[in-house]
Each structure stands twice: as structure tokens, then as C-alpha cells.
Short mmCIF file of C-alpha atoms in Angstrom, two decimals:
data_model
loop_
_atom_site.label_atom_id
_atom_site.label_comp_id
_atom_site.label_asym_id
_atom_site.label_seq_id
_atom_site.Cartn_x
_atom_site.Cartn_y
_atom_site.Cartn_z
CA MET A 174 -35.28 -35.06 21.40
CA THR A 175 -38.66 -34.11 21.74
CA TRP A 176 -38.12 -30.26 22.20
CA ILE A 177 -37.17 -30.63 18.22
CA GLY A 178 -40.66 -32.02 17.41
CA GLU A 179 -42.00 -29.54 19.90
CA ASN A 180 -40.37 -26.60 18.40
CA LEU A 181 -39.74 -27.54 15.15
CA ASP A 182 -41.12 -23.98 14.15
CA GLN A 183 -38.78 -22.05 15.21
CA ILE A 184 -36.25 -23.72 13.93
CA GLY A 185 -37.52 -23.50 10.49
CA GLU A 186 -38.25 -19.96 11.11
CA LEU A 187 -34.53 -19.35 12.51
CA LEU A 188 -33.28 -21.40 9.14
CA LEU A 189 -34.54 -18.93 7.85
CA THR A 190 -33.70 -15.70 9.42
CA HIS A 191 -29.98 -16.57 8.87
CA MET A 192 -30.64 -17.84 5.41
CA ALA A 193 -31.83 -14.42 4.33
CA LEU A 194 -29.06 -12.80 6.59
CA SER A 195 -26.61 -14.55 5.38
CA LEU A 196 -27.50 -14.01 0.88
CA PRO A 197 -26.96 -10.45 1.27
CA PRO A 198 -23.60 -10.16 2.03
CA ILE A 199 -21.79 -13.25 0.35
CA LEU A 200 -24.49 -11.14 -2.33
CA LEU A 201 -22.92 -7.59 -1.91
CA GLY A 202 -19.76 -9.21 -1.05
CA VAL A 203 -18.92 -10.63 -4.48
CA LEU A 204 -20.50 -7.62 -6.37
CA ILE A 205 -18.57 -5.53 -4.52
CA ALA A 206 -15.51 -7.58 -4.37
CA VAL A 207 -15.53 -8.55 -8.30
CA PRO A 208 -15.00 -4.64 -9.80
CA LEU A 209 -12.20 -3.98 -7.46
CA GLY A 210 -10.81 -6.84 -7.97
CA TRP A 211 -10.39 -6.36 -11.37
CA VAL A 212 -8.66 -2.98 -10.12
CA ALA A 213 -6.57 -4.85 -8.32
CA HIS A 214 -5.77 -6.82 -11.26
CA ARG A 215 -5.62 -3.88 -14.06
CA TYR A 216 -3.34 -0.88 -12.03
CA ARG A 217 -0.75 -1.06 -9.96
CA TRP A 218 -1.41 1.72 -7.52
CA GLY A 219 -5.52 -0.24 -8.13
CA ARG A 220 -3.26 -3.35 -6.38
CA GLY A 221 -1.28 -1.57 -3.76
CA VAL A 222 -4.41 0.18 -2.26
CA LEU A 223 -6.77 -2.26 -2.92
CA LEU A 224 -5.45 -5.12 -1.46
CA GLY A 225 -3.62 -3.03 1.62
CA ILE A 226 -7.83 -1.59 2.26
CA SER A 227 -8.49 -5.21 2.49
CA GLY A 228 -5.70 -6.92 4.34
CA LEU A 229 -6.41 -4.69 6.71
CA LEU A 230 -10.26 -5.11 6.66
CA TYR A 231 -9.76 -8.76 8.03
CA THR A 232 -7.35 -8.05 10.55
CA ILE A 233 -10.14 -6.28 12.13
CA PRO A 234 -12.23 -8.91 14.47
CA SER A 235 -15.44 -9.15 12.86
CA LEU A 236 -17.25 -9.23 16.69
CA ALA A 237 -15.91 -6.33 16.98
CA LEU A 238 -17.23 -4.80 13.82
CA ILE A 239 -20.26 -5.95 14.17
CA VAL A 240 -20.06 -4.08 17.69
CA ALA A 241 -19.03 -1.30 16.39
CA MET A 242 -21.10 -1.22 13.89
CA PRO A 243 -23.99 0.99 15.20
CA SER A 244 -21.29 3.60 16.14
CA ILE A 245 -20.14 4.20 12.36
CA LEU A 246 -24.12 3.66 10.60
CA GLY A 247 -25.34 5.27 13.36
CA THR A 248 -27.99 2.74 13.82
CA GLN A 249 -30.20 0.68 16.75
CA ILE A 250 -27.54 -1.77 18.42
CA LEU A 251 -30.26 -4.45 17.67
CA ASN A 252 -31.07 -4.42 13.98
CA PRO A 253 -30.06 -6.16 10.68
CA LEU A 254 -28.23 -3.90 9.32
CA ASN A 255 -25.29 -3.94 11.56
CA LEU A 256 -24.60 -7.23 10.88
CA ILE A 257 -25.20 -7.13 7.26
CA VAL A 258 -22.83 -4.68 6.24
CA ALA A 259 -20.22 -6.13 9.11
CA LEU A 260 -20.79 -9.60 7.54
CA THR A 261 -20.13 -7.73 3.90
CA LEU A 262 -17.06 -6.02 4.38
CA TYR A 263 -15.94 -9.24 5.79
CA ALA A 264 -17.01 -10.48 2.29
CA VAL A 265 -15.18 -7.88 0.65
CA ALA A 266 -12.59 -7.91 2.06
CA LEU A 267 -11.58 -11.59 2.12
CA MET A 268 -13.10 -11.53 -1.90
CA VAL A 269 -11.11 -9.47 -3.50
CA ARG A 270 -7.48 -10.66 -3.52
CA THR A 271 -9.13 -13.26 -4.80
CA ALA A 272 -11.36 -12.20 -7.73
CA ALA A 273 -7.70 -10.07 -8.02
CA ASP A 274 -6.43 -13.68 -9.20
CA ALA A 275 -9.32 -14.55 -10.60
CA PHE A 276 -8.24 -12.06 -13.74
CA ASP A 277 -4.51 -12.37 -12.66
CA GLN A 278 -4.81 -16.11 -13.70
CA VAL A 279 -6.33 -15.82 -17.24
CA ASP A 280 -3.87 -15.87 -19.67
CA PRO A 281 -2.54 -12.77 -21.11
CA THR A 282 -2.34 -14.31 -25.02
CA VAL A 283 -5.81 -14.91 -25.27
CA LEU A 284 -7.16 -11.48 -24.31
CA ASP A 285 -4.70 -10.49 -26.71
CA SER A 286 -6.68 -13.08 -29.68
CA ALA A 287 -9.47 -11.65 -28.34
CA VAL A 288 -7.69 -7.30 -29.27
CA ALA A 289 -7.13 -9.41 -32.92
CA LEU A 290 -10.38 -10.86 -33.48
CA GLY A 291 -11.49 -7.77 -33.17
CA TYR A 292 -13.12 -7.35 -29.74
CA GLY A 293 -13.35 -3.83 -27.85
CA PRO A 294 -12.18 -4.04 -24.33
CA TRP A 295 -16.07 -3.82 -23.29
CA ARG A 296 -16.70 -6.35 -25.76
CA ARG A 297 -13.22 -8.07 -24.41
CA PHE A 298 -13.91 -8.43 -20.37
CA TRP A 299 -16.98 -8.88 -20.70
CA GLY A 300 -16.95 -12.06 -23.83
CA VAL A 301 -13.68 -13.46 -21.99
CA GLN A 302 -11.60 -11.79 -19.11
CA LEU A 303 -14.65 -12.50 -16.71
CA PRO A 304 -15.86 -15.49 -18.40
CA LEU A 305 -12.37 -17.24 -17.74
CA ALA A 306 -12.02 -15.80 -14.88
CA GLY A 307 -15.20 -17.42 -13.87
CA PRO A 308 -14.79 -20.64 -11.76
CA VAL A 309 -11.34 -19.15 -10.10
CA ILE A 310 -14.45 -16.49 -8.41
CA LEU A 311 -16.80 -19.22 -8.09
CA ALA A 312 -13.75 -21.12 -5.52
CA GLY A 313 -14.20 -18.15 -3.44
CA THR A 314 -17.56 -16.96 -3.84
CA ARG A 315 -17.83 -20.14 -2.21
CA VAL A 316 -15.04 -20.21 0.75
CA ILE A 317 -16.92 -16.83 1.61
CA SER A 318 -20.79 -18.21 1.93
CA SER A 319 -19.95 -21.31 4.09
CA SER A 320 -17.49 -18.78 6.40
CA THR A 321 -20.20 -15.97 5.58
CA VAL A 322 -22.78 -18.31 6.96
CA SER A 323 -21.13 -19.04 10.44
CA LEU A 324 -20.06 -16.09 11.05
CA VAL A 325 -24.01 -15.05 11.30
CA THR A 326 -24.21 -17.09 14.88
CA LEU A 327 -22.15 -15.13 16.26
CA GLY A 328 -24.91 -11.75 15.49
CA ALA A 329 -27.34 -13.54 18.36
CA LEU A 330 -24.12 -12.56 20.59
CA VAL A 331 -25.62 -8.75 20.35
CA GLY A 332 -29.01 -10.46 20.25
CA MET A 333 -29.27 -10.70 16.50
CA SER A 334 -32.25 -13.66 15.27
CA GLY A 335 -30.80 -16.38 13.36
CA LEU A 336 -29.62 -19.76 14.49
CA GLY A 337 -26.61 -18.52 16.72
CA TYR A 338 -30.03 -18.09 18.92
CA PHE A 339 -30.32 -21.65 19.62
CA PHE A 340 -26.41 -20.83 20.87
CA THR A 341 -27.11 -18.89 23.43
CA ASP A 342 -30.48 -19.88 24.54
CA GLY A 343 -28.82 -23.38 25.77
CA PHE A 344 -25.97 -21.38 26.49
CA GLN A 345 -28.58 -19.65 29.78
CA ARG A 346 -30.82 -23.43 29.75
CA ALA A 347 -27.79 -26.08 30.26
CA PHE A 348 -29.17 -27.81 27.53
CA PRO A 349 -26.47 -28.98 24.99
CA LEU A 350 -29.75 -30.50 22.27
CA GLU A 351 -30.42 -27.07 22.29
CA ILE A 352 -26.83 -26.44 20.55
CA LEU A 353 -26.35 -28.99 18.53
CA VAL A 354 -29.57 -28.08 16.86
CA GLY A 355 -28.34 -25.01 15.40
CA ILE A 356 -24.97 -26.39 14.17
CA ILE A 357 -26.52 -28.22 12.60
CA GLY A 358 -28.74 -26.08 11.34
CA THR A 359 -25.99 -23.57 10.16
CA ILE A 360 -23.86 -26.28 8.87
CA LEU A 361 -26.73 -27.08 6.83
CA VAL A 362 -27.06 -24.04 5.28
CA ALA A 363 -23.69 -23.83 4.51
CA VAL A 364 -24.18 -26.33 2.76
CA ILE A 365 -27.72 -25.54 0.53
CA PHE A 366 -26.00 -22.59 -0.41
CA ASP A 367 -22.83 -24.72 -1.06
CA LEU A 368 -24.81 -26.89 -3.06
CA ALA A 369 -26.06 -24.01 -4.92
CA LEU A 370 -23.50 -22.27 -5.78
CA VAL A 371 -21.49 -25.59 -7.30
CA LEU A 372 -24.87 -25.55 -9.33
CA LEU A 373 -25.46 -21.53 -10.10
CA GLY A 374 -21.62 -22.62 -11.21
CA ARG A 375 -22.74 -25.83 -13.76
CA LEU A 376 -25.52 -23.74 -15.19
CA LEU A 377 -23.62 -20.68 -16.07
CA LEU A 378 -19.41 -21.71 -16.80
CA PRO A 379 -20.84 -24.83 -18.78
CA TRP A 380 -17.03 -24.67 -19.54
CA ALA A 381 -15.33 -25.27 -16.72
CA ARG A 382 -17.53 -28.24 -15.93
CA THR A 383 -13.59 -30.69 -16.23
CA PRO A 384 -11.79 -27.78 -13.91
CA ALA A 385 -8.63 -28.39 -13.60
CA ARG A 386 -6.98 -25.50 -13.39
CA ALA A 387 -9.21 -23.80 -11.32
CA ARG A 388 -10.35 -27.01 -8.64
CA ARG A 389 -5.56 -26.21 -8.34
CA LEU A 390 -6.41 -22.40 -7.83
CA ARG A 391 -8.64 -23.65 -5.07
CA THR A 392 -6.24 -25.56 -3.77
CA VAL A 393 -5.21 -23.13 -3.38
CA VAL A 394 -7.28 -20.16 -1.74
CA GLU A 395 -7.84 -23.43 0.36
CA VAL A 396 -4.46 -23.80 0.77
CA THR A 397 -3.91 -20.39 1.51
CA ALA A 398 -7.77 -20.40 4.13
CA MET B 40 -20.93 7.75 20.30
CA ILE B 41 -16.89 7.69 19.05
CA ALA B 42 -16.01 10.29 20.73
CA LEU B 43 -17.20 8.65 24.07
CA ALA B 44 -14.62 5.87 23.60
CA TRP B 45 -11.95 7.66 23.30
CA GLU B 46 -12.92 9.05 26.69
CA TRP B 47 -13.22 6.07 28.25
CA LEU B 48 -9.58 4.47 26.57
CA LEU B 49 -7.77 7.60 28.23
CA ASP B 50 -9.81 7.48 31.73
CA PRO B 51 -7.09 6.24 34.21
CA ALA B 52 -8.98 4.58 35.56
CA HIS B 53 -10.32 2.15 33.13
CA TRP B 54 -5.95 0.62 32.62
CA GLN B 55 -5.65 -0.14 36.26
CA GLY B 56 -6.46 -2.88 38.57
CA PRO B 57 -8.22 -7.60 37.71
CA GLY B 58 -10.40 -5.68 34.19
CA GLY B 59 -8.26 -3.51 33.54
CA VAL B 60 -7.40 -2.52 30.41
CA PRO B 61 -3.43 -4.23 30.64
CA THR B 62 -4.78 -7.21 32.53
CA ARG B 63 -7.34 -8.05 29.75
CA VAL B 64 -4.71 -7.33 26.63
CA LEU B 65 -2.63 -10.73 28.80
CA GLN B 66 -5.37 -12.13 29.80
CA HIS B 67 -6.57 -12.12 25.66
CA LEU B 68 -2.36 -12.39 24.78
CA GLY B 69 -2.45 -15.54 27.10
CA LEU B 70 -4.81 -17.63 25.79
CA VAL B 71 -3.92 -16.51 22.32
CA GLY B 72 -0.30 -17.87 23.02
CA ALA B 73 -1.34 -21.45 24.57
CA THR B 74 -3.84 -22.05 21.44
CA ILE B 75 -1.19 -20.82 18.80
CA LEU B 76 1.83 -22.99 20.84
CA ILE B 77 -0.92 -26.09 20.64
CA ALA B 78 -2.63 -26.18 17.41
CA GLY B 79 0.90 -25.16 16.36
CA THR B 80 2.80 -28.40 17.52
CA ILE B 81 -0.37 -30.23 15.89
CA ALA B 82 -0.15 -29.00 13.18
CA LEU B 83 3.57 -27.65 11.67
CA ALA B 84 3.89 -31.73 12.62
CA ALA B 85 1.04 -32.97 11.04
CA GLY B 86 2.47 -30.43 8.22
CA PHE B 87 5.34 -31.58 7.52
CA TYR B 88 4.86 -35.59 7.14
CA ILE B 89 1.83 -34.07 4.74
CA GLY B 90 3.72 -31.53 2.64
CA HIS B 91 6.95 -34.06 3.05
CA THR B 92 5.62 -37.38 2.11
CA ARG B 93 2.92 -36.45 0.59
CA ARG B 94 0.45 -38.14 1.75
CA GLY B 95 -3.15 -38.08 2.94
CA ARG B 96 -3.53 -33.66 1.82
CA GLY B 97 -7.02 -34.94 0.42
CA LEU B 98 -8.02 -36.07 3.64
CA VAL B 99 -6.55 -32.66 5.42
CA VAL B 100 -8.17 -30.26 2.76
CA GLY B 101 -11.75 -31.82 2.79
CA LEU B 102 -11.47 -31.79 6.93
CA SER B 103 -10.32 -28.67 6.94
CA GLY B 104 -12.97 -27.48 3.80
CA ALA B 105 -16.07 -29.01 6.63
CA LEU B 106 -14.68 -27.75 9.56
CA ARG B 107 -15.25 -24.17 7.48
CA ALA B 108 -18.79 -24.42 8.93
CA MET B 109 -18.58 -25.18 11.90
CA PRO B 110 -19.43 -22.21 13.66
CA THR B 111 -16.91 -21.60 16.69
CA LEU B 112 -19.62 -20.26 19.04
CA GLY B 113 -21.49 -22.60 19.02
CA LEU B 114 -18.75 -25.11 19.66
CA LEU B 115 -18.24 -23.64 22.44
CA VAL B 116 -21.73 -23.70 24.35
CA PHE B 117 -21.39 -26.55 23.23
CA LEU B 118 -18.63 -28.26 25.18
CA ALA B 119 -19.12 -26.00 28.07
CA VAL B 120 -22.59 -27.66 27.70
CA GLN B 121 -22.17 -30.94 26.94
CA PHE B 122 -19.61 -32.06 29.48
CA GLY B 123 -19.60 -30.05 32.86
CA PHE B 124 -17.33 -28.21 31.89
CA GLY B 125 -19.59 -25.07 32.28
CA VAL B 126 -18.29 -21.51 33.67
CA ARG B 127 -15.57 -23.09 36.24
CA LEU B 128 -14.00 -24.41 34.34
CA ALA B 129 -14.62 -22.86 31.20
CA ILE B 130 -10.15 -22.50 29.79
CA ILE B 131 -11.23 -25.83 28.37
CA PRO B 132 -13.90 -25.43 25.90
CA THR B 133 -11.80 -22.73 25.22
CA LEU B 134 -8.96 -23.68 23.86
CA ILE B 135 -10.26 -26.68 22.03
CA VAL B 136 -12.10 -24.38 20.26
CA LEU B 137 -10.03 -22.37 19.40
CA VAL B 138 -6.75 -24.80 18.54
CA VAL B 139 -9.81 -26.91 16.80
CA LEU B 140 -9.75 -23.47 14.75
CA ALA B 141 -5.86 -22.85 14.81
CA ILE B 142 -4.65 -25.94 13.32
CA PRO B 143 -6.56 -25.56 9.51
CA PRO B 144 -4.61 -23.38 8.11
CA ILE B 145 -0.90 -23.72 9.80
CA LEU B 146 -2.20 -27.58 8.48
CA ALA B 147 -3.09 -25.47 4.86
CA GLY B 148 0.16 -23.76 5.52
CA ALA B 149 2.73 -26.21 6.94
CA TYR B 150 1.48 -28.58 3.86
CA ALA B 151 1.41 -25.67 1.49
CA GLY B 152 4.15 -23.72 2.14
CA ILE B 153 6.56 -27.79 1.67
CA GLU B 154 4.97 -28.98 -1.49
CA SER B 155 5.79 -25.78 -2.66
CA VAL B 156 9.56 -26.58 -3.12
CA ALA B 157 10.55 -27.90 -6.16
CA PRO B 158 10.86 -31.74 -6.89
CA ALA B 159 14.50 -30.35 -7.77
CA THR B 160 16.06 -29.33 -5.53
CA VAL B 161 14.34 -31.78 -3.55
CA ASP B 162 16.10 -34.64 -5.64
CA ALA B 163 19.17 -32.48 -5.87
CA SER B 164 19.59 -32.12 -2.56
CA ARG B 165 18.90 -36.31 -1.99
CA ALA B 166 21.87 -36.59 -4.99
CA LEU B 167 24.26 -34.30 -1.96
CA GLY B 168 24.33 -37.38 0.36
CA LEU B 169 20.89 -35.13 2.40
CA THR B 170 19.13 -37.63 4.59
CA GLU B 171 15.27 -36.66 4.20
CA TRP B 172 15.60 -35.25 7.85
CA GLN B 173 18.53 -32.97 6.98
CA ILE B 174 15.95 -32.35 3.72
CA LEU B 175 12.79 -31.43 5.53
CA TRP B 176 15.15 -29.49 7.90
CA ARG B 177 17.12 -27.03 6.97
CA VAL B 178 16.25 -27.32 2.33
CA GLU B 179 12.22 -27.08 2.99
CA PHE B 180 11.66 -25.95 5.60
CA PRO B 181 13.64 -22.16 4.65
CA LEU B 182 11.77 -21.81 1.83
CA ALA B 183 8.51 -22.83 2.65
CA LEU B 184 9.00 -19.97 6.01
CA PRO B 185 7.40 -17.63 3.86
CA LEU B 186 3.91 -19.49 3.67
CA ILE B 187 4.51 -21.19 7.24
CA PHE B 188 3.80 -17.44 8.38
CA GLY B 189 0.95 -17.16 5.99
CA GLY B 190 -0.94 -20.04 7.61
CA LEU B 191 0.80 -18.57 10.70
CA ARG B 192 -0.41 -15.43 10.48
CA SER B 193 -3.72 -16.25 9.52
CA ALA B 194 -4.50 -18.60 12.89
CA VAL B 195 -3.16 -15.72 14.85
CA LEU B 196 -5.95 -13.37 13.84
CA GLN B 197 -8.43 -15.83 14.24
CA VAL B 198 -7.51 -17.14 17.14
CA VAL B 199 -7.15 -12.95 18.63
CA ALA B 200 -10.61 -12.54 16.94
CA THR B 201 -12.13 -15.15 18.79
CA ALA B 202 -10.65 -15.40 22.00
CA THR B 203 -13.51 -12.45 22.06
CA VAL B 204 -16.35 -15.05 21.38
CA ALA B 205 -14.72 -17.06 24.76
CA ALA B 206 -15.76 -14.40 27.57
CA TYR B 207 -19.28 -15.00 26.56
CA ILE B 208 -19.04 -18.19 28.81
CA SER B 209 -17.14 -15.82 31.08
CA LEU B 210 -13.32 -16.17 30.41
CA GLY B 211 -11.50 -12.79 30.45
CA GLY B 212 -10.11 -11.06 28.07
CA LEU B 213 -11.00 -8.33 25.81
CA GLY B 214 -14.32 -9.91 25.15
CA ARG B 215 -14.74 -8.94 28.71
CA TYR B 216 -15.64 -5.25 27.79
CA LEU B 217 -18.25 -6.06 25.32
CA PHE B 218 -19.92 -9.19 27.31
CA ASP B 219 -19.97 -6.52 30.05
CA ALA B 220 -20.98 -3.58 29.08
CA LEU B 221 -23.97 -5.20 27.08
CA PRO B 222 -26.92 -6.38 28.84
CA VAL B 223 -25.97 -2.29 30.31
CA GLN B 224 -26.14 -0.81 27.18
CA ASP B 225 -23.09 1.09 27.87
CA TYR B 226 -21.69 1.34 24.46
CA PRO B 227 -18.81 4.08 24.70
CA GLN B 228 -16.91 0.65 26.76
CA MET B 229 -17.98 -1.99 23.94
CA LEU B 230 -16.50 0.17 20.95
CA ALA B 231 -13.16 0.77 23.56
CA GLY B 232 -13.72 -3.34 23.49
CA ALA B 233 -13.89 -3.63 19.39
CA ILE B 234 -11.30 -0.70 19.75
CA LEU B 235 -8.53 -2.78 21.57
CA VAL B 236 -8.91 -6.00 20.73
CA ALA B 237 -8.39 -4.77 16.28
CA ALA B 238 -5.31 -3.10 17.76
CA LEU B 239 -4.08 -6.46 19.21
CA ALA B 240 -5.22 -8.04 16.40
CA LEU B 241 -3.39 -5.10 14.02
CA LEU B 242 -0.49 -5.11 15.97
CA LEU B 243 0.23 -8.71 16.53
CA ASP B 244 -0.12 -9.37 12.55
CA LEU B 245 2.51 -6.11 12.16
CA PHE B 246 4.96 -8.52 14.90
CA LEU B 247 4.71 -11.27 12.74
CA ILE B 248 5.12 -9.64 9.70
CA LEU B 249 7.78 -9.10 11.00
CA ILE B 250 9.49 -11.30 12.14
CA SER B 251 9.08 -13.37 8.67
CA ARG B 252 11.21 -11.43 7.02
CA ALA B 253 13.38 -10.46 10.32
CA VAL B 254 14.14 -14.65 10.19
CA LEU B 255 13.10 -15.31 6.50
CA PRO B 256 16.90 -16.44 4.87
CA ALA B 257 18.32 -13.89 2.29
CA GLY B 258 17.81 -14.85 -1.31
CA VAL B 259 13.81 -17.68 0.33
CA ARG B 260 12.11 -14.10 -0.42
CA VAL B 261 13.63 -13.07 -3.76
CA THR B 262 13.39 -16.29 -5.75
CA ARG B 263 9.40 -16.86 -4.04
CA ALA B 264 6.75 -17.93 -6.69
CA PRO B 265 3.65 -15.43 -6.47
CA LEU B 266 1.93 -18.07 -5.08
CA GLN B 267 3.82 -17.87 -1.89
CA LYS B 268 2.49 -13.82 -1.97
CA LYS B 269 -0.97 -14.51 -1.15
CA GLN B 270 -2.47 -14.05 1.99
CA PRO B 271 -4.67 -16.48 4.05
CA THR B 272 -8.51 -15.56 3.11
CA GLU B 273 -10.65 -16.92 5.38
CA ARG B 274 -11.85 -15.83 8.23
CA THR B 275 -14.33 -18.05 10.77
CA SER B 276 -15.40 -15.31 13.85
#
């Protein structure tokens, strides 16, 4: 236990690095996947092509993707960009389908009413379609958030920083406490991110306070997870 | 770099002996097969029970959600070090981790599949005099197959990916190419290993899709709900 006290600085530092490495893939994943999901929802060809590609991406093991990144991007092996790009690809692969489902479940008659009220396509999208798809998009974001936080630990295998360092270092020194600190730290980051997302959802989607429909769809997301 | 990896893959010297590609692929497949067998037995039984009786669903959903954030690498090295399985008995912590990883998707596919069967269908079978056992095996199970296969596919993908990580605690399999190459910075070999893992994952997925097409009873595919077309949406390794 004294180890924790003596290494508080390092624990805090790695916790922050871990957050810094997890955040970009989650944000970029959502920002890229939502428009793609809309295209998959809107166009028949888009559904086939985009869901096909994301399914294929999803099949590539993440460690293999992280390892292959330097040769694809032309970066150095220790560049954090490798991890961020690889995990962003992952997040997009996971999120596109959820985003498409999110738009699919919006009642078409509601969209027709918007048209009847004189909404143009642009206003209809921002004012009606996107907000109504919001709860399901949020549910998908929570899934990719916790899986990304967990995946960042793999970066340690190729020498990158983050809480995964405690796994490789603790293994080499045969020191279970250090590994445990890494596990608990990772779960802690995942919980913090999840709470932040729930809070963000409350702020941005106040109408979804009792999201019976969202809850049902969220279970579907989890079911297939 | 990709050309060099390709050269590595084409070199006949890498296709024979204890470190050769066929041996590594077989080790990898063995690990995946053993995991799916153990996890499948546990998860399908539990999933059928939950789906048929509608009991314990909340518990399972909660547990699966909590497990999502569990870093597999951490659990792997923790078990290896804490219980002294270490490097000698690396197979035990590896199997535990992989089984823990594979259970949630298979379980979810199983109970969601059974639950997705229309209650009217189940009632009708009951009215016809089928026992609960017969309802499960002859009515609910065949109708649940698409979702059960969805869960299985998801589990296999995750296990193929994570079995790579297992090589870190000195186990065989395709992960060896990554971890043997890393300290000596042999990037062509690392990339070749990555390509092999991805190819194996793709082939296994394709194989499972073909099997599911072959075993699906006629009519199930036609009537399946949109829900059942959904793909796995999560990966932890």
C-alpha cells in the first residue's frame, strides 16, 4: 500500500495522460460517425457501403491496427497519433451503425409534420431529426467511450504512456498491486467519462429525461454488444 | 513497409517449424476454440434460462455493462502475477480472461434471441401441448438463431483479437509475431503479424456467416425483425 502513496504523482499523471489519449478518439468517432450514419440512413447505397466498410474495420483486431498504424501513416512507432487514429477508426466502426439506427427510429410522420410546418431540409435536420436521434446517439457514445478507455491500455504494449503502463511494468516486476491500481484507474476513467456523458445528455437533451424509447434502444445496443 | 511485410509473408522460411505461420495459426485457433467452447456452454445455458423465464435480465445487462470498461490486458497480467500462474502456466489466466470476455456477447445474443420470439408464438406452442423444454428447443431456439449467431460472431472477433494480447505473457499464437518483433524493432514482421491476425479474424467471421446461413431454418431469415439484423457494437480489445 505504501507503493500507492509513494507513486501518487505518477498515478495522477498517467490518469491524465490516459484521459488525454481517450478523449480525441471518442470525440472524433462521434463527429465522423454521425454524418456517416445519416448518409447510411438516408441513402440505400450508403447503408450497404458504409455499414459494410465499418463492419470490415471492426473485424481488424485493435492491437493489429495500432501496430500497423506507423507504416500506414508514416509516423514513428511511439507517436501517440498512431493510437488516436487507430482508436478513432474503431470508434467510427462501432458508431456508424448506431447512428444510422438512431436516425432510423425517428418517426417519419414527425418529419412530415415538420415539412408541413414549412421547415426546409436544413432546419428539419437540426431542429427535428438530430434532436430526436439524440438519445440513441448518446447511448452509442457511452458504449464507445468505455470501450475506447479500455482499449487505450493496449497502447502500453507498444510502449505508449497511459494507465496501461502499470500493466506492463507491474507484470515485469511481478507486482500485482501496481496492476490493480492500473485496472481500477482505467475503470475510474471510464466511469468519469460515462457520468460526464450522462450529464451532457441531461443538458443537451432535456426532453429525454424519461427516455423509455431510448432505454429500449439502448438495451438493443447493449444486447448486440 | 507494407512491401517488406509482404516479403516477410512470402518467405518460405516463415511457413515452417515451431515458429512458422501454420503452427502459430493453429495455436491461435486452439485458444479461440477452447474459449468459445467453455464460454459458449456457460453463456448459452444461462442465456436460454434468462430468455425463457425472463428472470435475471437486469443483473446480466448490468454486469455486461460493467465488464465493458474492464481492461483485458490488466486482468490478464493481474491473474498471471497474483496467482503465480506466471509464465509457466500462462494458459490458465489467458483462458480465464478470454472466457470472461466472450461470455457477455454470447449471453446477450442468447437471451435477446429467445426473448425476441413473439409471445403469441410461445403461447400457441403451449396450447398445442408442447412442454417447456420442447418450446425452448423446437420453437424458441430455431427462431433465436440469427441473434445467437450475432452474439457468437461478436465473441469470436473479440477473442481472436484478445488472444493476440495473450502472447504478451509468453503464450503462443499469432501475437508472438508482434511481441517478438517489438523489442528488436522488426517492423515488417510486426506488420505481417497484424495482417495475419486481421486475415484470420475476417476468415473466421466469414466462416460463421456461412454456417449461420446454412443452419438457419427456412423462413426464419424472411421473418426476422430489423432488430435481428443488428451487428455487435462493442469491442474491448
